[in-house]
mmCIF file with all atom_site columns, C-alpha atoms in Angstrom:
data_model
loop_
_atom_site.group_PDB
_atom_site.id
_atom_site.type_symbol
_atom_site.label_atom_id
_atom_site.label_alt_id
_atom_site.label_comp_id
_atom_site.label_asym_id
_atom_site.label_entity_id
_atom_site.label_seq_id
_atom_site.pdbx_PDB_ins_code
_atom_site.Cartn_x
_atom_site.Cartn_y
_atom_site.Cartn_z
_atom_site.occupancy
_atom_site.B_iso_or_equiv
_atom_site.pdbx_formal_charge
_atom_site.auth_seq_id
_atom_site.auth_comp_id
_atom_site.auth_asym_id
_atom_site.auth_atom_id
_atom_site.pdbx_PDB_model_num
ATOM 1   C CA . ALA A 1 1   ? -22.005 -3.742  -2.816  1.00 52.00 ? 190 ALA A CA 1
ATOM 2   C CA . MET A 1 2   ? -20.038 -1.192  -4.764  1.00 70.00 ? 191 MET A CA 1
ATOM 3   C CA . ARG A 1 3   ? -16.255 -1.800  -4.929  1.00 67.00 ? 192 ARG A CA 1
ATOM 4   C CA . GLN A 1 4   ? -15.637 1.550   -3.220  1.00 68.00 ? 193 GLN A CA 1
ATOM 5   C CA . ASP A 1 5   ? -17.798 0.456   -0.288  1.00 69.00 ? 194 ASP A CA 1
ATOM 6   C CA . ILE A 1 6   ? -15.949 -2.847  0.045   1.00 74.00 ? 195 ILE A CA 1
ATOM 7   C CA . VAL A 1 7   ? -12.483 -1.294  -0.257  1.00 73.00 ? 196 VAL A CA 1
ATOM 8   C CA . MET A 1 8   ? -13.205 0.912   2.774   1.00 71.00 ? 197 MET A CA 1
ATOM 9   C CA . ALA A 1 9   ? -15.467 -1.539  4.647   1.00 71.00 ? 198 ALA A CA 1
ATOM 10  C CA . ASN A 1 10  ? -13.045 -1.944  7.536   1.00 68.00 ? 199 ASN A CA 1
ATOM 11  C CA . LEU A 1 11  ? -13.169 1.810   8.130   1.00 71.00 ? 200 LEU A CA 1
ATOM 12  C CA . THR A 1 12  ? -16.893 2.365   7.662   1.00 69.00 ? 201 THR A CA 1
ATOM 13  C CA . ASP A 1 13  ? -18.253 -0.787  9.360   1.00 72.00 ? 202 ASP A CA 1
ATOM 14  C CA . LYS A 1 14  ? -15.813 -1.697  12.136  1.00 71.00 ? 203 LYS A CA 1
ATOM 15  C CA . ARG A 1 15  ? -17.961 -4.586  13.355  1.00 74.00 ? 204 ARG A CA 1
ATOM 16  C CA . GLY A 1 16  ? -19.014 -5.993  9.977   1.00 75.00 ? 205 GLY A CA 1
ATOM 17  C CA . HIS A 1 17  ? -18.042 -9.266  8.321   1.00 74.00 ? 206 HIS A CA 1
ATOM 18  C CA . VAL A 1 18  ? -15.266 -7.701  6.251   1.00 74.00 ? 207 VAL A CA 1
ATOM 19  C CA . ALA A 1 19  ? -13.721 -6.073  9.325   1.00 72.00 ? 208 ALA A CA 1
ATOM 20  C CA . GLU A 1 20  ? -13.853 -9.389  11.161  1.00 79.00 ? 209 GLU A CA 1
ATOM 21  C CA . VAL A 1 21  ? -12.093 -11.231 8.335   1.00 78.00 ? 210 VAL A CA 1
ATOM 22  C CA . PHE A 1 22  ? -9.274  -8.693  8.086   1.00 77.00 ? 211 PHE A CA 1
ATOM 23  C CA . ALA A 1 23  ? -8.887  -8.510  11.857  1.00 78.00 ? 212 ALA A CA 1
ATOM 24  C CA . GLY A 1 24  ? -8.367  -12.274 11.753  1.00 78.00 ? 213 GLY A CA 1
ATOM 25  C CA . ILE A 1 25  ? -5.717  -11.936 9.045   1.00 80.00 ? 214 ILE A CA 1
ATOM 26  C CA . ARG A 1 26  ? -3.992  -9.211  11.087  1.00 80.00 ? 215 ARG A CA 1
ATOM 27  C CA . VAL A 1 27  ? -4.004  -11.428 14.173  1.00 78.00 ? 216 VAL A CA 1
ATOM 28  C CA . LEU A 1 28  ? -2.516  -14.286 12.152  1.00 78.00 ? 217 LEU A CA 1
ATOM 29  C CA . LEU A 1 29  ? 0.230   -12.074 10.702  1.00 80.00 ? 218 LEU A CA 1
ATOM 30  C CA . ASN A 1 30  ? 1.064   -10.786 14.183  1.00 76.00 ? 219 ASN A CA 1
ATOM 31  C CA . SER A 1 31  ? 1.146   -14.274 15.711  1.00 73.00 ? 220 SER A CA 1
ATOM 32  C CA . ARG A 1 32  ? 4.448   -15.666 16.993  1.00 82.00 ? 221 ARG A CA 1
ATOM 33  C CA . GLN A 1 33  ? 4.676   -17.899 13.946  1.00 81.00 ? 222 GLN A CA 1
ATOM 34  C CA . TYR A 1 34  ? 4.650   -15.025 11.419  1.00 74.00 ? 223 TYR A CA 1
ATOM 35  C CA . VAL A 1 35  ? 5.490   -11.791 13.268  1.00 73.00 ? 224 VAL A CA 1
ATOM 36  C CA . ASP A 1 36  ? 9.160   -11.894 12.253  1.00 76.00 ? 225 ASP A CA 1
ATOM 37  C CA . HIS A 1 37  ? 8.147   -12.136 8.581   1.00 72.00 ? 226 HIS A CA 1
ATOM 38  C CA . SER A 1 38  ? 5.051   -9.948  8.390   1.00 75.00 ? 227 SER A CA 1
ATOM 39  C CA . HIS A 1 39  ? 6.402   -6.452  9.008   1.00 84.00 ? 228 HIS A CA 1
ATOM 40  C CA . SER A 1 40  ? 6.118   -5.880  5.268   1.00 89.00 ? 229 SER A CA 1
ATOM 41  C CA . VAL A 1 41  ? 3.356   -7.524  3.217   1.00 88.00 ? 230 VAL A CA 1
ATOM 42  C CA . LEU A 1 42  ? 2.999   -7.455  -0.572  1.00 90.00 ? 231 LEU A CA 1
ATOM 43  C CA . VAL A 1 43  ? -0.501  -8.002  -1.999  1.00 90.00 ? 232 VAL A CA 1
ATOM 44  C CA . VAL A 1 44  ? -0.214  -9.610  -5.456  1.00 89.00 ? 233 VAL A CA 1
ATOM 45  C CA . SER A 1 45  ? -2.342  -11.566 -7.891  1.00 84.00 ? 234 SER A CA 1
ATOM 46  C CA . SER A 1 46  ? -2.005  -13.092 -11.303 1.00 76.00 ? 235 SER A CA 1
ATOM 47  C CA . GLY A 1 47  ? -4.580  -10.905 -12.997 1.00 73.00 ? 236 GLY A CA 1
ATOM 48  C CA . PRO A 1 48  ? -6.592  -7.698  -12.880 1.00 74.00 ? 237 PRO A CA 1
ATOM 49  C CA . GLU A 1 49  ? -9.817  -7.369  -10.899 1.00 74.00 ? 238 GLU A CA 1
ATOM 50  C CA . ASP A 1 50  ? -8.724  -9.952  -8.299  1.00 80.00 ? 239 ASP A CA 1
ATOM 51  C CA . GLY A 1 51  ? -9.375  -7.604  -5.369  1.00 82.00 ? 240 GLY A CA 1
ATOM 52  C CA . LYS A 1 52  ? -5.873  -6.366  -4.563  1.00 89.00 ? 241 LYS A CA 1
ATOM 53  C CA . PRO A 1 53  ? -7.019  -2.856  -3.511  1.00 90.00 ? 242 PRO A CA 1
ATOM 54  C CA . ILE A 1 54  ? -9.791  -4.378  -1.375  1.00 87.00 ? 243 ILE A CA 1
ATOM 55  C CA . THR A 1 55  ? -7.316  -6.675  0.360   1.00 89.00 ? 244 THR A CA 1
ATOM 56  C CA . ALA A 1 56  ? -4.506  -4.130  0.776   1.00 92.00 ? 245 ALA A CA 1
ATOM 57  C CA . CYS A 1 57  ? -6.739  -1.293  2.004   1.00 91.00 ? 246 CYS A CA 1
ATOM 58  C CA . ASN A 1 58  ? -8.711  -3.381  4.481   1.00 90.00 ? 247 ASN A CA 1
ATOM 59  C CA . LEU A 1 59  ? -5.594  -5.082  5.853   1.00 91.00 ? 248 LEU A CA 1
ATOM 60  C CA . ALA A 1 60  ? -3.857  -1.707  6.270   1.00 95.00 ? 249 ALA A CA 1
ATOM 61  C CA . ILE A 1 61  ? -6.922  -0.240  8.011   1.00 92.00 ? 250 ILE A CA 1
ATOM 62  C CA . ALA A 1 62  ? -7.150  -3.282  10.316  1.00 90.00 ? 251 ALA A CA 1
ATOM 63  C CA . CYS A 1 63  ? -3.505  -2.856  11.320  1.00 91.00 ? 252 CYS A CA 1
ATOM 64  C CA . ALA A 1 64  ? -3.872  0.885   11.875  1.00 94.00 ? 253 ALA A CA 1
ATOM 65  C CA . GLN A 1 65  ? -7.036  0.450   13.945  1.00 91.00 ? 254 GLN A CA 1
ATOM 66  C CA . ARG A 1 66  ? -5.103  -1.881  16.246  1.00 90.00 ? 255 ARG A CA 1
ATOM 67  C CA . GLY A 1 67  ? -2.609  0.921   16.935  1.00 93.00 ? 256 GLY A CA 1
ATOM 68  C CA . MET A 1 68  ? 0.103   -0.062  14.479  1.00 93.00 ? 257 MET A CA 1
ATOM 69  C CA . ARG A 1 69  ? 1.676   2.852   12.627  1.00 97.00 ? 258 ARG A CA 1
ATOM 70  C CA . THR A 1 70  ? 0.879   1.555   9.131   1.00 97.00 ? 259 THR A CA 1
ATOM 71  C CA . LEU A 1 71  ? 1.968   2.576   5.639   1.00 98.00 ? 260 LEU A CA 1
ATOM 72  C CA . LEU A 1 72  ? -0.047  1.537   2.574   1.00 97.00 ? 261 LEU A CA 1
ATOM 73  C CA . VAL A 1 73  ? 2.010   1.808   -0.631  1.00 96.00 ? 262 VAL A CA 1
ATOM 74  C CA . ASP A 1 74  ? 0.605   1.711   -4.172  1.00 94.00 ? 263 ASP A CA 1
ATOM 75  C CA . PHE A 1 75  ? 3.254   -0.032  -6.290  1.00 91.00 ? 264 PHE A CA 1
ATOM 76  C CA . ASP A 1 76  ? 0.744   -0.583  -9.104  1.00 87.00 ? 265 ASP A CA 1
ATOM 77  C CA . LEU A 1 77  ? 2.296   1.809   -11.587 1.00 83.00 ? 266 LEU A CA 1
ATOM 78  C CA . ARG A 1 78  ? 0.053   0.602   -14.419 1.00 82.00 ? 267 ARG A CA 1
ATOM 79  C CA . ARG A 1 79  ? -3.318  1.325   -12.794 1.00 86.00 ? 268 ARG A CA 1
ATOM 80  C CA . PRO A 1 80  ? -2.708  3.166   -9.534  1.00 89.00 ? 269 PRO A CA 1
ATOM 81  C CA . ARG A 1 81  ? -5.852  3.443   -7.409  1.00 89.00 ? 270 ARG A CA 1
ATOM 82  C CA . ILE A 1 82  ? -4.864  4.217   -3.824  1.00 91.00 ? 271 ILE A CA 1
ATOM 83  C CA . GLY A 1 83  ? -4.746  7.982   -4.454  1.00 91.00 ? 272 GLY A CA 1
ATOM 84  C CA . ARG A 1 84  ? -8.360  8.011   -5.635  1.00 90.00 ? 273 ARG A CA 1
ATOM 85  C CA . ILE A 1 85  ? -9.572  5.670   -2.913  1.00 90.00 ? 274 ILE A CA 1
ATOM 86  C CA . PHE A 1 86  ? -8.157  7.893   -0.155  1.00 91.00 ? 275 PHE A CA 1
ATOM 87  C CA . ALA A 1 87  ? -8.745  11.193  -2.022  1.00 90.00 ? 276 ALA A CA 1
ATOM 88  C CA . ILE A 1 88  ? -5.058  12.156  -2.062  1.00 90.00 ? 277 ILE A CA 1
ATOM 89  C CA . PRO A 1 89  ? -4.646  15.578  -3.724  1.00 87.00 ? 278 PRO A CA 1
ATOM 90  C CA . ASP A 1 90  ? -3.190  15.481  -7.234  1.00 83.00 ? 279 ASP A CA 1
ATOM 91  C CA . THR A 1 91  ? -0.610  18.038  -6.151  1.00 82.00 ? 280 THR A CA 1
ATOM 92  C CA . SER A 1 92  ? 1.029   15.652  -3.657  1.00 83.00 ? 281 SER A CA 1
ATOM 93  C CA . ARG A 1 93  ? 4.254   13.794  -4.407  1.00 84.00 ? 282 ARG A CA 1
ATOM 94  C CA . ARG A 1 94  ? 3.738   10.335  -5.859  1.00 87.00 ? 283 ARG A CA 1
ATOM 95  C CA . LEU A 1 95  ? 5.778   7.160   -5.575  1.00 90.00 ? 284 LEU A CA 1
ATOM 96  C CA . ALA A 1 96  ? 6.615   6.716   -9.262  1.00 87.00 ? 285 ALA A CA 1
ATOM 97  C CA . GLU A 1 97  ? 8.025   10.230  -9.486  1.00 87.00 ? 286 GLU A CA 1
ATOM 98  C CA . ILE A 1 98  ? 10.317  9.771   -6.485  1.00 89.00 ? 287 ILE A CA 1
ATOM 99  C CA . LEU A 1 99  ? 11.472  6.321   -7.584  1.00 88.00 ? 288 LEU A CA 1
ATOM 100 C CA . HIS A 1 100 ? 12.183  7.698   -11.044 1.00 86.00 ? 289 HIS A CA 1
ATOM 101 C CA . LYS A 1 101 ? 14.241  10.577  -9.574  1.00 86.00 ? 290 LYS A CA 1
ATOM 102 C CA . ARG A 1 102 ? 16.155  8.126   -7.357  1.00 88.00 ? 291 ARG A CA 1
ATOM 103 C CA . ASP A 1 103 ? 16.469  10.654  -4.531  1.00 90.00 ? 292 ASP A CA 1
ATOM 104 C CA . PRO A 1 104 ? 16.030  9.017   -1.094  1.00 92.00 ? 293 PRO A CA 1
ATOM 105 C CA . SER A 1 105 ? 15.877  12.420  0.619   1.00 93.00 ? 294 SER A CA 1
ATOM 106 C CA . LEU A 1 106 ? 12.353  12.735  -0.853  1.00 94.00 ? 295 LEU A CA 1
ATOM 107 C CA . PHE A 1 107 ? 10.938  9.566   0.750   1.00 95.00 ? 296 PHE A CA 1
ATOM 108 C CA . ALA A 1 108 ? 9.608   11.422  3.792   1.00 95.00 ? 297 ALA A CA 1
ATOM 109 C CA . GLN A 1 109 ? 7.515   13.697  1.521   1.00 93.00 ? 298 GLN A CA 1
ATOM 110 C CA . LEU A 1 110 ? 5.492   10.782  0.162   1.00 95.00 ? 299 LEU A CA 1
ATOM 111 C CA . PRO A 1 111 ? 3.248   9.577   3.039   1.00 97.00 ? 300 PRO A CA 1
ATOM 112 C CA . GLN A 1 112 ? -0.158  11.234  3.268   1.00 95.00 ? 301 GLN A CA 1
ATOM 113 C CA . LYS A 1 113 ? -2.417  11.158  6.329   1.00 95.00 ? 302 LYS A CA 1
ATOM 114 C CA . THR A 1 114 ? -5.814  9.535   6.014   1.00 94.00 ? 303 THR A CA 1
ATOM 115 C CA . ALA A 1 115 ? -9.091  9.648   7.932   1.00 91.00 ? 304 ALA A CA 1
ATOM 116 C CA . CYS A 1 116 ? -7.934  6.505   9.744   1.00 93.00 ? 305 CYS A CA 1
ATOM 117 C CA . ASP A 1 117 ? -5.628  7.162   12.700  1.00 95.00 ? 306 ASP A CA 1
ATOM 118 C CA . ASN A 1 118 ? -2.186  5.546   12.338  1.00 97.00 ? 307 ASN A CA 1
ATOM 119 C CA . LEU A 1 119 ? -2.621  5.005   8.585   1.00 97.00 ? 308 LEU A CA 1
ATOM 120 C CA . HIS A 1 120 ? -0.558  6.832   5.992   1.00 97.00 ? 309 HIS A CA 1
ATOM 121 C CA . VAL A 1 121 ? -0.724  6.103   2.279   1.00 97.00 ? 310 VAL A CA 1
ATOM 122 C CA . ILE A 1 122 ? 1.664   6.598   -0.582  1.00 96.00 ? 311 ILE A CA 1
ATOM 123 C CA . ALA A 1 123 ? -0.127  6.989   -3.871  1.00 94.00 ? 312 ALA A CA 1
ATOM 124 C CA . SER A 1 124 ? 1.352   6.659   -7.313  1.00 90.00 ? 313 SER A CA 1
ATOM 125 C CA . ARG A 1 125 ? 0.582   7.684   -10.858 1.00 85.00 ? 314 ARG A CA 1
ATOM 126 C CA . THR A 1 126 ? 1.730   6.662   -14.271 1.00 82.00 ? 315 THR A CA 1
ATOM 127 C CA . ILE A 1 127 ? 4.514   8.691   -15.851 1.00 80.00 ? 316 ILE A CA 1
ATOM 128 C CA . LYS A 1 128 ? 4.448   9.275   -19.589 1.00 81.00 ? 317 LYS A CA 1
ATOM 129 C CA . ASN A 1 129 ? 7.345   7.754   -21.518 1.00 80.00 ? 318 ASN A CA 1
ATOM 130 C CA . VAL A 1 130 ? 8.593   5.828   -18.464 1.00 78.00 ? 319 VAL A CA 1
ATOM 131 C CA . ASN A 1 131 ? 8.270   2.056   -18.302 1.00 80.00 ? 320 ASN A CA 1
ATOM 132 C CA . PRO A 1 132 ? 7.357   0.839   -14.786 1.00 80.00 ? 321 PRO A CA 1
ATOM 133 C CA . SER A 1 133 ? 9.948   -1.940  -15.175 1.00 79.00 ? 322 SER A CA 1
ATOM 134 C CA . ASP A 1 134 ? 12.672  0.705   -15.481 1.00 80.00 ? 323 ASP A CA 1
ATOM 135 C CA . ILE A 1 135 ? 11.576  2.298   -12.209 1.00 81.00 ? 324 ILE A CA 1
ATOM 136 C CA . PHE A 1 136 ? 11.874  -0.994  -10.333 1.00 78.00 ? 325 PHE A CA 1
ATOM 137 C CA . GLY A 1 137 ? 15.345  -1.787  -11.678 1.00 73.00 ? 326 GLY A CA 1
ATOM 138 C CA . GLY A 1 138 ? 18.390  -1.531  -9.446  1.00 68.00 ? 327 GLY A CA 1
ATOM 139 C CA . GLY A 1 139 ? 18.398  -1.280  -5.675  1.00 81.00 ? 328 GLY A CA 1
ATOM 140 C CA . PHE A 1 140 ? 16.468  1.932   -5.226  1.00 88.00 ? 329 PHE A CA 1
ATOM 141 C CA . VAL A 1 141 ? 13.152  0.232   -4.428  1.00 90.00 ? 330 VAL A CA 1
ATOM 142 C CA . ALA A 1 142 ? 14.981  -1.791  -1.757  1.00 91.00 ? 331 ALA A CA 1
ATOM 143 C CA . ASP A 1 143 ? 16.238  1.503   -0.289  1.00 93.00 ? 332 ASP A CA 1
ATOM 144 C CA . PHE A 1 144 ? 12.668  2.814   -0.237  1.00 94.00 ? 333 PHE A CA 1
ATOM 145 C CA . LEU A 1 145 ? 11.357  -0.334  1.470   1.00 93.00 ? 334 LEU A CA 1
ATOM 146 C CA . ALA A 1 146 ? 14.143  -0.176  4.067   1.00 94.00 ? 335 ALA A CA 1
ATOM 147 C CA . TRP A 1 147 ? 13.123  3.425   4.791   1.00 96.00 ? 336 TRP A CA 1
ATOM 148 C CA . ALA A 1 148 ? 9.446   2.413   5.072   1.00 96.00 ? 337 ALA A CA 1
ATOM 149 C CA . ARG A 1 149 ? 10.187  -0.485  7.441   1.00 95.00 ? 338 ARG A CA 1
ATOM 150 C CA . ALA A 1 150 ? 12.347  1.782   9.606   1.00 96.00 ? 339 ALA A CA 1
ATOM 151 C CA . ASN A 1 151 ? 9.572   4.391   9.928   1.00 97.00 ? 340 ASN A CA 1
ATOM 152 C CA . TYR A 1 152 ? 6.424   2.240   10.260  1.00 97.00 ? 341 TYR A CA 1
ATOM 153 C CA . ASP A 1 153 ? 5.284   -0.735  12.328  1.00 94.00 ? 342 ASP A CA 1
ATOM 154 C CA . GLY A 1 154 ? 3.743   -2.316  9.246   1.00 94.00 ? 343 GLY A CA 1
ATOM 155 C CA . VAL A 1 155 ? 4.049   -1.767  5.504   1.00 96.00 ? 344 VAL A CA 1
ATOM 156 C CA . ILE A 1 156 ? 1.321   -3.061  3.176   1.00 96.00 ? 345 ILE A CA 1
ATOM 157 C CA . SER A 1 157 ? 2.194   -2.789  -0.518  1.00 94.00 ? 346 SER A CA 1
ATOM 158 C CA . LEU A 1 158 ? -0.112  -3.246  -3.481  1.00 92.00 ? 347 LEU A CA 1
ATOM 159 C CA . SER A 1 159 ? 1.432   -4.457  -6.738  1.00 87.00 ? 348 SER A CA 1
ATOM 160 C CA . ALA A 1 160 ? 0.387   -4.586  -10.351 1.00 77.00 ? 349 ALA A CA 1
ATOM 161 C CA . PRO A 1 161 ? -1.051  -7.856  -11.706 1.00 72.00 ? 350 PRO A CA 1
ATOM 162 C CA . ASN A 1 162 ? 1.584   -10.318 -12.850 1.00 64.00 ? 351 ASN A CA 1
ATOM 163 C CA . ALA A 1 163 ? 4.148   -8.693  -10.565 1.00 49.00 ? 352 ALA A CA 1
ATOM 164 C CA . MET A 1 164 ? 5.673   -12.077 -9.925  1.00 47.00 ? 353 MET A CA 1
ATOM 165 C CA . GLY A 1 165 ? 6.258   -12.724 -13.643 1.00 47.00 ? 354 GLY A CA 1
ATOM 166 C CA . GLU A 1 166 ? 3.136   -14.817 -14.211 1.00 42.00 ? 355 GLU A CA 1
ATOM 167 C CA . ASN A 1 167 ? 1.578   -14.697 -17.668 1.00 38.00 ? 356 ASN A CA 1
#
């Protein structure tokens, strides 16, 4: 199947194998054992093309379909994809811009509605002459995540490869 079909499989085929797998992951994350730690989930990998958008999108859709007010955040500032996947207009505010401005009053302008009830996404884009590492420095990202957790039942974030310092 095409990557685009797989990345939205949970939305387009609610009873398919992919939907079943991600529903199982959602159930596990919401179990008594993990519920206190799974309000915010970061999808990472050690390299490109490992399926991070597929995992993050389908998990976010599974949570939203179960009635959880869910936010999907594209923290991949090197190769942001969430905006294209969900057809977010280029004119909308993007995560990298707001993080670079360091203005928390703009957080509420970031989430965009999607075709999936209960799912909002925050897209990003690269910014010329700005290193993504500089954007993540300091405590501003922590302020953003605190805002997201306060406003959503679940926050699914997608990171760039090697986000955990792996080489």
